[in-house]
Coordinates of C-alpha atoms and ligand atoms in Angstrom, one line a residue:
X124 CA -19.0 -6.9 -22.2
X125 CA -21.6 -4.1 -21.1
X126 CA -21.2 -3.8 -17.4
X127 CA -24.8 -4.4 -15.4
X128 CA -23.6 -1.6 -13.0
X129 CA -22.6 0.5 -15.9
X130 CA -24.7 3.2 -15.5
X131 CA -23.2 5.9 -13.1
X132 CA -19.9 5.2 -15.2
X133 CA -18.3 7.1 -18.0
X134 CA -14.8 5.8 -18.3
X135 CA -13.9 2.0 -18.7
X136 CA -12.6 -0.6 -16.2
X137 CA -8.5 -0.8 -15.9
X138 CA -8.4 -4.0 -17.4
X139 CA -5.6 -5.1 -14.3
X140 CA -8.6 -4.4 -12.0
X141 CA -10.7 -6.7 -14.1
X142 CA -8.6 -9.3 -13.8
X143 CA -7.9 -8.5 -9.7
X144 CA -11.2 -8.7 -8.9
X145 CA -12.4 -11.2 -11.2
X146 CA -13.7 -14.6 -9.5
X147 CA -15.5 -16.3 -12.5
X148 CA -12.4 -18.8 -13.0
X149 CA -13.5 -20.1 -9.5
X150 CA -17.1 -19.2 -9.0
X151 CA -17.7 -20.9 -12.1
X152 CA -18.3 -24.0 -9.7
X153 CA -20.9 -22.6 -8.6
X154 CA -23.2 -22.5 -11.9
X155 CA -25.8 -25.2 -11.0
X156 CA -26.6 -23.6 -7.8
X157 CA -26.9 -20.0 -9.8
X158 CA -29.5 -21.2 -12.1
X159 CA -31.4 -23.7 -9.9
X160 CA -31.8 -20.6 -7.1
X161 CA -32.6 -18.1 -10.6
X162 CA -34.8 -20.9 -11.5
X163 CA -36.5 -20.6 -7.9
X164 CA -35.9 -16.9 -7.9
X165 CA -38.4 -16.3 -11.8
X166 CA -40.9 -18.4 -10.3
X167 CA -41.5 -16.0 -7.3
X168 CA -41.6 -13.3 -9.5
X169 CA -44.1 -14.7 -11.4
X170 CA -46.2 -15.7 -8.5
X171 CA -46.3 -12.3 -7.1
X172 CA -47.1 -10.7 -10.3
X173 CA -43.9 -8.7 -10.8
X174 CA -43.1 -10.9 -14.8
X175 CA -46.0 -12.4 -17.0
X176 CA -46.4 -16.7 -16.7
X177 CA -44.8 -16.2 -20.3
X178 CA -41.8 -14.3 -19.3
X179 CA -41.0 -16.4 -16.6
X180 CA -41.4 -19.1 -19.1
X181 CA -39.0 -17.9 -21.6
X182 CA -36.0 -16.8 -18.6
X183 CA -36.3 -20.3 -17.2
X184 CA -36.1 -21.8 -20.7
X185 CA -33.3 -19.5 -21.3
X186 CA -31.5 -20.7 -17.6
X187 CA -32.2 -24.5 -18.9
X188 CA -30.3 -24.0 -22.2
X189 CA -27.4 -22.0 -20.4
X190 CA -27.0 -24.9 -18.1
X191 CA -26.9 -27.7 -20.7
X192 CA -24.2 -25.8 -22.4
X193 CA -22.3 -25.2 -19.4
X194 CA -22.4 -28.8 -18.8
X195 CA -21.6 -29.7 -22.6
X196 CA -18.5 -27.6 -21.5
X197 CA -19.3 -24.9 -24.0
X198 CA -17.6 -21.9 -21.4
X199 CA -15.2 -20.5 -21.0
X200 CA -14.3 -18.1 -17.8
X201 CA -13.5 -14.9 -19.1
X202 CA -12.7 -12.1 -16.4
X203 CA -14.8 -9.5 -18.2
X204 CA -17.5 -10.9 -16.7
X205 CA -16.4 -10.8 -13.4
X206 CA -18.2 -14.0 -11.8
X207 CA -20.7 -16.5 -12.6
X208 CA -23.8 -14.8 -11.8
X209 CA -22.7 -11.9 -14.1
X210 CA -22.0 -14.5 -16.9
X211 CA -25.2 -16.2 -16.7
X212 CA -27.2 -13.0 -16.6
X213 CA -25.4 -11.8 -19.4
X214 CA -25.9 -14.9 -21.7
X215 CA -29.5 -15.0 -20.6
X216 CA -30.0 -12.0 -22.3
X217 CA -28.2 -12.8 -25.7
X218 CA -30.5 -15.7 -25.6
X219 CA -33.9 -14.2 -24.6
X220 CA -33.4 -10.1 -25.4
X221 CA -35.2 -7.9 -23.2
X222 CA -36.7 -10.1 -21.0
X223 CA -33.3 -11.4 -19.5
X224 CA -33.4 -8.1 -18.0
X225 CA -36.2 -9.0 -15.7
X226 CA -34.2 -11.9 -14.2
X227 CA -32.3 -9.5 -11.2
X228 CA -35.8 -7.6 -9.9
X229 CA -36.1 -7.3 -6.5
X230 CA -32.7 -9.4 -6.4
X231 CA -28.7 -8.0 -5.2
X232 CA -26.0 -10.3 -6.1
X233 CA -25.5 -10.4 -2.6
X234 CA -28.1 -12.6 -1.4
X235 CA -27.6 -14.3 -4.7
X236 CA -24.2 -15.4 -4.0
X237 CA -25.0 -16.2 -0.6
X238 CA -27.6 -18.4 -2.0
X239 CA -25.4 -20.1 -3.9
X240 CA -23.0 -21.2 -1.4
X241 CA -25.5 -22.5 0.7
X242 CA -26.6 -24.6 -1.8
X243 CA -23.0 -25.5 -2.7
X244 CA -22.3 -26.4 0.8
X245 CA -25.2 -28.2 1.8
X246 CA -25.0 -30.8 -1.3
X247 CA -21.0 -31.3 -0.5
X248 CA -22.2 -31.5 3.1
X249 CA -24.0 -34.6 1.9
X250 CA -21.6 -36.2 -0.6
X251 CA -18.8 -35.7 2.5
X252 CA -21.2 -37.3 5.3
X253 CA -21.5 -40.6 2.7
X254 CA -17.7 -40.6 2.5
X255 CA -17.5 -40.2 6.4
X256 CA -20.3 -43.0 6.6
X257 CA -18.3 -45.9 4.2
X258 CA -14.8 -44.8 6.1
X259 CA -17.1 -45.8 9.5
X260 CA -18.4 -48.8 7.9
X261 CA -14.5 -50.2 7.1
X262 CA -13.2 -49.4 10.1
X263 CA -16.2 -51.8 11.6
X264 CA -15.5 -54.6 9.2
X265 CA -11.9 -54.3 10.1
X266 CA -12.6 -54.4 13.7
X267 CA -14.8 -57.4 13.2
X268 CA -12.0 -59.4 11.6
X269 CA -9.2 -57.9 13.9
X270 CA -11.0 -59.1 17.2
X271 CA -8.0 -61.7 17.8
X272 CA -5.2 -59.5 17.0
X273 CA -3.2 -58.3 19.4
X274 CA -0.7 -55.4 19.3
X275 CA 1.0 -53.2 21.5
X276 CA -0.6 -49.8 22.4
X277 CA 1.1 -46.6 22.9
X278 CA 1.5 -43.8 24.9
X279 CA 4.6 -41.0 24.4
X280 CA 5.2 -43.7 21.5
X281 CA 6.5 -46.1 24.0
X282 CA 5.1 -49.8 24.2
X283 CA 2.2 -49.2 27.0
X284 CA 0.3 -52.1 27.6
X285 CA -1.1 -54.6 25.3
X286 CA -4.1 -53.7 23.0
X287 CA -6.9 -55.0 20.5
X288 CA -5.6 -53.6 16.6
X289 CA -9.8 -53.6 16.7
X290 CA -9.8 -51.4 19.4
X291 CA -7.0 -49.4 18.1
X292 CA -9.4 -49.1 14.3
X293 CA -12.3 -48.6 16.4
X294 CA -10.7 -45.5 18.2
X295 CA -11.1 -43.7 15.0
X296 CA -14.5 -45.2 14.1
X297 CA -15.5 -42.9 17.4
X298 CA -13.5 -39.5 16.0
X299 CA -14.9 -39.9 12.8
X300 CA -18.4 -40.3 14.9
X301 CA -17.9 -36.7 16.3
X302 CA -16.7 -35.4 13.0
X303 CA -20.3 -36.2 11.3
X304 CA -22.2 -34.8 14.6
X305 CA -20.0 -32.0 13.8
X306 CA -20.7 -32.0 10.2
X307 CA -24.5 -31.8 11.0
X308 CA -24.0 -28.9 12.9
X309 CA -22.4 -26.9 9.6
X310 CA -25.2 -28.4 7.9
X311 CA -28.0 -27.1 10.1
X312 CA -26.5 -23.6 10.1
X313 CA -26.3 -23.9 6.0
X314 CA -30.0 -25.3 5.7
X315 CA -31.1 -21.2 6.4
X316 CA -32.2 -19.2 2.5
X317 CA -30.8 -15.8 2.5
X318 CA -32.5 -15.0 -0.9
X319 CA -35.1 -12.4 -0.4
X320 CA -32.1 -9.7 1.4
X321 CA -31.8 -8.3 -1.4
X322 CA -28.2 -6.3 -1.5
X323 CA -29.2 -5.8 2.7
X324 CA -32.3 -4.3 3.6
X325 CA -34.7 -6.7 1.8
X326 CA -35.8 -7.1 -1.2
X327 CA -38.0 -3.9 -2.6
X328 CA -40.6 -6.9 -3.9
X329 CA -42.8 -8.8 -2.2
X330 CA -41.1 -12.2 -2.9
X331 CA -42.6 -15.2 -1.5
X332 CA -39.4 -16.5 0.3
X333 CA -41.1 -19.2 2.1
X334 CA -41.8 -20.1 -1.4
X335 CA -38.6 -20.1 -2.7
X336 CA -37.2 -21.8 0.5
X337 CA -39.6 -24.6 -0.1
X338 CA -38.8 -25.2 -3.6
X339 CA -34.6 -25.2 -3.0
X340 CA -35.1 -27.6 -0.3
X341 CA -34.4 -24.8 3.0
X342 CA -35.7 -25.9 6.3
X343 CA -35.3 -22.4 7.3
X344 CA -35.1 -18.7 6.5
X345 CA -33.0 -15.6 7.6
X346 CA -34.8 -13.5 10.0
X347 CA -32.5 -10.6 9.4
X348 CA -31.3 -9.3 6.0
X349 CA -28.3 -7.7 7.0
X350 CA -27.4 -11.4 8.5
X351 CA -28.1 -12.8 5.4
X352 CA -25.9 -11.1 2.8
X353 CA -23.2 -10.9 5.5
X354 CA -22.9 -14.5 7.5
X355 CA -20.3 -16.5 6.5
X356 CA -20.8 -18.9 9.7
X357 CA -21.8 -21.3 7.7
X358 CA -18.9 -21.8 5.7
X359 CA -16.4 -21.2 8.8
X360 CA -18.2 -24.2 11.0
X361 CA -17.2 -26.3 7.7
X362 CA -14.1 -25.3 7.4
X363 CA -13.8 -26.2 11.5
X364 CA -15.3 -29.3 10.7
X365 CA -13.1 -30.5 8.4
X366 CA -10.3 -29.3 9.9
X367 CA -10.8 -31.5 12.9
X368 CA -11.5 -34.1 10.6
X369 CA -8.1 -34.0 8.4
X370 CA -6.4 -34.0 11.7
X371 CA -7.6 -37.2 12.7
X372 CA -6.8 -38.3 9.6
X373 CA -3.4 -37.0 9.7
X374 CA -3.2 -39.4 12.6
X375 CA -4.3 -42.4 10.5
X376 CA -1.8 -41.4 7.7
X377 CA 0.9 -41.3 10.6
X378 CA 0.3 -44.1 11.7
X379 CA 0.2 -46.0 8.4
X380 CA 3.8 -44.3 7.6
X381 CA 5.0 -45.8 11.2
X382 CA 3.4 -49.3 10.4
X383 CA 4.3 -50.0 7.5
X384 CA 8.5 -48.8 8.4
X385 CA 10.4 -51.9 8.9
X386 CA 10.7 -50.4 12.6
X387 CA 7.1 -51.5 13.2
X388 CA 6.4 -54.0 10.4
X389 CA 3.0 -53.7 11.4
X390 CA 1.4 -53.8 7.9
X391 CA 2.1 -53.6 4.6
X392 CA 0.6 -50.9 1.9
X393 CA -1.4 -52.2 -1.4
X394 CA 1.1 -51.2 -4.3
X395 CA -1.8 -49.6 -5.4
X396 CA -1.3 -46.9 -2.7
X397 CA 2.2 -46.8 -2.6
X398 CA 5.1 -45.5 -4.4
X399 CA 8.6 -45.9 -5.6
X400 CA 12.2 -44.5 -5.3
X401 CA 13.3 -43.2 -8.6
X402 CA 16.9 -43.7 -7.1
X403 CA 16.3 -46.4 -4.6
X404 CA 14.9 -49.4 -5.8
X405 CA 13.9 -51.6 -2.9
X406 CA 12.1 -48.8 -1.5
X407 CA 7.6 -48.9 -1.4
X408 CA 7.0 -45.8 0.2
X409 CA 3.9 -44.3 2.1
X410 CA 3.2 -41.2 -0.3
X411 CA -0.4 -41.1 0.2
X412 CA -0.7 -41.6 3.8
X413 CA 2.1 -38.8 3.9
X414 CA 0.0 -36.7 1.6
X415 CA -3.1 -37.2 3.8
X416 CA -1.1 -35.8 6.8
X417 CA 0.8 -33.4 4.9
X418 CA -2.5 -31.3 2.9
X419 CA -3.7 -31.4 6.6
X420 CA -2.2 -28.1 6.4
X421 CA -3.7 -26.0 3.7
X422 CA -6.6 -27.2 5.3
X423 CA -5.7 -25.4 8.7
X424 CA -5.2 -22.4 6.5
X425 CA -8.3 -22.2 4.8
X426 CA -9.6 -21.9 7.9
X427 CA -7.4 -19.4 9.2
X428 CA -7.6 -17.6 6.2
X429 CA -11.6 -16.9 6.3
X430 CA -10.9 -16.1 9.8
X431 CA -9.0 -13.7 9.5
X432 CA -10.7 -12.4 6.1
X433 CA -14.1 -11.9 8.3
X434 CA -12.6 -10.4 11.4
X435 CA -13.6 -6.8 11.7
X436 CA -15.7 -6.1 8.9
X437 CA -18.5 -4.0 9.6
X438 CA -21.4 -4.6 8.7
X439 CA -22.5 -5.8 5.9
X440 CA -21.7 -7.3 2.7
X441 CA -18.0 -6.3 2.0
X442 CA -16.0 -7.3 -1.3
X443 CA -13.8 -9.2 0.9
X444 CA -16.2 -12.0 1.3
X445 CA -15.7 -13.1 -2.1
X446 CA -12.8 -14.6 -0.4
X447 CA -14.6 -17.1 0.9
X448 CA -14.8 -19.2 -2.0
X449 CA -11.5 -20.9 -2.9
X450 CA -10.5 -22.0 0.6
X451 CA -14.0 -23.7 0.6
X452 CA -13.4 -25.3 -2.5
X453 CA -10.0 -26.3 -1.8
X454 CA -11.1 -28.1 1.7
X455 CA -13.7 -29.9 -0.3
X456 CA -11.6 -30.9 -2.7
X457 CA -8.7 -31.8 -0.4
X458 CA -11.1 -33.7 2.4
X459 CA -12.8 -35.7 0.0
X460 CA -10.5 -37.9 -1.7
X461 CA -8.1 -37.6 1.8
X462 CA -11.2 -39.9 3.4
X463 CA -11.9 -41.7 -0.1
X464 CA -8.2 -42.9 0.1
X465 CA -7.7 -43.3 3.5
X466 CA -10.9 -45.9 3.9
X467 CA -9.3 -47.7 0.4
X468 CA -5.6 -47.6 2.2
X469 CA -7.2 -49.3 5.2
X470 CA -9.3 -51.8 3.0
X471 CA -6.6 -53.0 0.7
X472 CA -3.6 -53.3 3.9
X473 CA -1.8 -56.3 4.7
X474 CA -2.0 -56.4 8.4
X475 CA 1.3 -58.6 9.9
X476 CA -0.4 -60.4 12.9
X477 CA 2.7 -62.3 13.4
X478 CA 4.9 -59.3 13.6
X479 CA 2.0 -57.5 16.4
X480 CA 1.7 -60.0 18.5
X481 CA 5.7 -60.7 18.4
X482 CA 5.9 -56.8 19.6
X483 CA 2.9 -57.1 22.0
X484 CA 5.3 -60.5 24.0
X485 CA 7.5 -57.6 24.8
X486 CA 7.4 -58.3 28.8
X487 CA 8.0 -54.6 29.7
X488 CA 4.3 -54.3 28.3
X489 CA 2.4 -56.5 31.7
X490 CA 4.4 -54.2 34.3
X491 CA 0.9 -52.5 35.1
X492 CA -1.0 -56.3 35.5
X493 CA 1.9 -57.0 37.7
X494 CA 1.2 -53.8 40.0
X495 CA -2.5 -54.6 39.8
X496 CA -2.1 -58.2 40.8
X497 CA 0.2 -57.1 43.7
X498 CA -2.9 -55.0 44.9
X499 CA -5.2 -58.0 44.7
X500 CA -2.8 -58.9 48.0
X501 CA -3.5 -55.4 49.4
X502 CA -0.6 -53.9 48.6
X503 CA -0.8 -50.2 48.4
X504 CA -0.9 -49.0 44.1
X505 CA 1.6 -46.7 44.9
X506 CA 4.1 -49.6 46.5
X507 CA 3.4 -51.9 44.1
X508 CA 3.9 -49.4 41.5
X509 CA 7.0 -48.9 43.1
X510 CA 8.3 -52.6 43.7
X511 CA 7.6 -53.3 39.8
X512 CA 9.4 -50.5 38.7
X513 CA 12.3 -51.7 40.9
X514 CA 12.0 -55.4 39.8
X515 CA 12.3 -53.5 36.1
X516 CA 15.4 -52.3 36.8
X517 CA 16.8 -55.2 38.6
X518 CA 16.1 -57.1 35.8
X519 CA 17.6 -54.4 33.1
X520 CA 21.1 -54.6 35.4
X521 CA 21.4 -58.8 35.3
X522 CA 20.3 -59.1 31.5
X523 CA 17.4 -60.6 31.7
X524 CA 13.5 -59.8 31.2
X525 CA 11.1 -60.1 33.2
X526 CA 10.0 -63.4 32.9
X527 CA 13.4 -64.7 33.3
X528 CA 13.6 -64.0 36.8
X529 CA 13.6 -67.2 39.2
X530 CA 11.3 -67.5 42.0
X531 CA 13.9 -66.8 44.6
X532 CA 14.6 -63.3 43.2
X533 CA 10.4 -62.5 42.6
X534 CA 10.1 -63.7 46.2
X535 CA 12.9 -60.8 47.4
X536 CA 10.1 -57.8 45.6
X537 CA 6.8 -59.6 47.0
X538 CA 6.3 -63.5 48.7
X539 CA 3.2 -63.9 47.0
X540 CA 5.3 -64.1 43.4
X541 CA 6.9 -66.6 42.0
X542 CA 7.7 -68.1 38.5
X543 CA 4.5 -69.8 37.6
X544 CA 2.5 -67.0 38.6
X545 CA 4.7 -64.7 36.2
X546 CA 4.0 -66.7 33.2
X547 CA 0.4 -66.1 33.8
X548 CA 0.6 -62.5 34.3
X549 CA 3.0 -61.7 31.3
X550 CA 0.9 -63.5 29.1
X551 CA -0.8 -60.0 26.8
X552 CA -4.2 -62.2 26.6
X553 CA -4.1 -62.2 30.0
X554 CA -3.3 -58.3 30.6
X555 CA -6.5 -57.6 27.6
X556 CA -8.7 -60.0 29.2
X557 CA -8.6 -58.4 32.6
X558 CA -10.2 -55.2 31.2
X559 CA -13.7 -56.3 30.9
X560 CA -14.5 -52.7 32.0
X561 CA -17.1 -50.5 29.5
X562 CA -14.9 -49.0 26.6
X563 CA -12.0 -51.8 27.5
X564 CA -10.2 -54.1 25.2
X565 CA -11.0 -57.1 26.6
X566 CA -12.9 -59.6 24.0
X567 CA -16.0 -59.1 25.6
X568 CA -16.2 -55.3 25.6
X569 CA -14.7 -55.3 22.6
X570 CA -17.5 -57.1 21.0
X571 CA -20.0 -54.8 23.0
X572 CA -18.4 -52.0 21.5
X573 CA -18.3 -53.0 17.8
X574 CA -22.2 -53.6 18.1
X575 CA -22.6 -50.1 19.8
X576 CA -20.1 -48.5 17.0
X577 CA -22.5 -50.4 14.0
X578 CA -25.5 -48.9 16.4
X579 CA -24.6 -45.5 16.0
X580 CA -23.5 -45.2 12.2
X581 CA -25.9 -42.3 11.5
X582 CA -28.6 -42.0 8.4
X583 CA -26.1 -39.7 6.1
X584 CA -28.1 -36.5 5.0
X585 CA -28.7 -34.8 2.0
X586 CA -29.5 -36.1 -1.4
X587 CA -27.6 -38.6 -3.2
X588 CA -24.3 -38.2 -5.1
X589 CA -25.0 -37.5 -8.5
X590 CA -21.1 -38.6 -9.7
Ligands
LIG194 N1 -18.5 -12.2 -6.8 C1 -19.1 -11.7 -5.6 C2 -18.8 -12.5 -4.4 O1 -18.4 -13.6 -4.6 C3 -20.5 -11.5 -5.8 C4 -21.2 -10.4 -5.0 C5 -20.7 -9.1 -5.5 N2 -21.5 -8.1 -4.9 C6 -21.1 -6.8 -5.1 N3 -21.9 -6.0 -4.5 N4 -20.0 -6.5 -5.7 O2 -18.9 -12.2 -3.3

């Protein structure tokens, strides 16, 4: 293939550097976004007068053909070309002759390919945000039929004090809430056209960008040129984005790994997300929740990676930034089906009620209600604190829990307990009932936060998903 930068050169590429520098194996993606902002690109050339109505005709007839072959499947990436915008040019020209020449005026592939990753970005942004929006709405229907089921909740892993499992699900609901406030942020910073930069300095051409900005769907433009070939801001507040998000769902994966051990019991997987031993046969085990947790990591590193990629570069479009592209793409591709199958995981789970609430009866779990009732008679939280820890370990030394101690012996810690009163406070309904507080797990705010958490399930952004 004739180079398009061919000119100034008299010798041929090394074909090893061809194939070093080549990204149209993975930039290849980003054909749709390549034609629609060419598309966008011919149509401001026409308008200023720089091509003829009829040559901007024929190019975009020319870009319409290329991308119903590309999506008939008829290419194939060969590193000759270099990248996608190279390829298409290229075709476009074996299609149309001359006039396929005209496509690049007043154009660098620098603001090109910035274009197209914002374009890239901001419909992923969309399709991501939808699959953020259903994991929401499951974790509310869950909540809603979980209201009644008690379990223990943790801290340091230890049994704490007895919970709601739909305030437990609802925990994430609120992370994943963040994540999409988050998400909008990347998506604001990506809504910005860079076209019209040209290769830095702006475009030689009087383009109408606001034009072009209009037509590709940009709320905003670049104000700076050099910023607009060189920003890759965009893409690293994604990458932030999702890696907070793929941590908190590293926590759900956890979690469904520790609940569904026979240690916890807790909940059994759908065979449909679960796996076998090939040596051991009795065994179901948690793959995809371990999956979910483990590809947290590339994810980190993608981030990293660009991180470090963009760190010192001066000013302003460097080769290095071609670098951006396959970390992007394999976040996208790893966070999408992570929340996909972490929403279906949820859904299609066997909760084990019985088992919960047999773990939440664990006695150990009231210690706190018994310190706060003792402060209802004016002790001192830090006595009382101190008396139940004590009554603990008396209890621990003569083999017997808590609400096996006799009257006498609760009388010895405090006169104002005895047996009866014991039963009460040991009782977990009792312990979640008492937290009536905003944000609590007490029926009542419970209920007050499920109708909050349905409240605040934002509009998702961006236009539908095509697949
Ligand atoms: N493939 C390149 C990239 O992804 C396109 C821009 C190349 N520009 C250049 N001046 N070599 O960044």
């Amino acid at each position: 293939m004739k180079k398009p930068w061919g000119g100034r050169f008299a010798r041929r590429t090394d074909p090893e550097v061809e194939r070093f520098s080549a990204s149209i194996h993975f930039d290849c993606r980003l054909a749709g976004e390549d034609i629609e902002g060419s598309l966008a690109h011919v149509d401001a050339l026409a308008a200023a007068g720089i091509i003829t109505a009829g040559e901007a005709a024929d190019i975009s007839g020319g870009l319409e053909e290329i991308r119903a072959e590309i999506e008939a499947g008829k290419f194939e990436a060969d590193h000759s070309y270099e990248d996608i915008h190279m390829y298409i040019e290229n075709r476009l020209s074996e299609k149309i002759g001359e006039t396929g020449g005209k496509l690049h005026t007043g154009r660098s592939r620098n603001d090109q390919v910035a274009l197209d990753m914002h374009l890239y970005i901001k419909k992923e942004l969309g399709a991501i945000d939808r699959l953020l929006d259903a994991l929401q709405r499951t974790l509310c229907d869950l909540a809603a039929a979980h209201t009644g089921t008690l379990m223990p909740g943790y801290t340091h892993l230890q049994r704490a004090q007895p919970v709601r499992l739909a305030h437990h699900l609802l925990s994430y609901f609120w992370m994943f809430q963040r994540d999409r406030e988050r998400l909008r942020g990347a998506y604001r910073r990506a809504d910005i056209m860079p076209l019209g930069a040209g290769a830095l300095a702006g475009s030689g051409f009087p383009l109408d960008r606001e034009r072009v900005a209009a037509r590709l769907g940009f709320t905003d433009l670049y104000e700076n040129s050099i910023d607009a070939v060189s920003d890759r801001d965009y893409l690293l507040e994604f990458l932030s984005f999702a890696s907070i998000c793929m941590m908190h769902l590293s926590r759900i994966g956890e979690e469904l790994v520790l609940w569904s051990s026979a240690e916890f019991g807790f909940m059994e997987m759908d065979d449909a997300h679960a796996t076998g031993s090939s040596l051991m046969p009795q065994k179901k085990n948690p793959d995809i929740a371990e999956l979910v947790r483990g590809k947290t990591g590339r994810v980190f590193g993608n981030l990293v990676g660009l991180l470090t990629t963009m760190k010192g570069l001066p000013l302003s479009y460097n080769r290095d930034m071609q670098e951006d592209k396959e970390g992007v793409f394999d976040t996208i591709d790893t966070l999408k089906p992570a929340l996909s199958l972490t929403r279906e995981m949820l859904r299609s789970a066997r909760f084990n009620r019985a088992e919960m609430e047999e773990a939440v009866r664990d006695v150990s779990a009231m210690a706190t209600d018994i310190a706060d009732y003792l402060v209802t008679r004016g002790v001192p939280f830090r006595d009382s604190h101190h008396l139940v820890g004590q009554m603990v370990a008396y209890s621990r030394e003569h083999g017997k829990s808590l609400d096996e101690l006799t009257t006498d012996e609760l009388c010895r810690f405090h006169p104002s307990l005895d047996a009866e009163k014991m039963e009460k406070l040991l009782d977990p309904f009792t312990s979640t009932e008492s937290r009536t507080i905003r944000g609590g797990v007490s029926e009542a705010a419970l209920k007050k936060q499920l109708a909050a958490a349905r409240e605040a399930v934002l509009p998702t952004i961006g236009s539908p998903d095509p697949e």
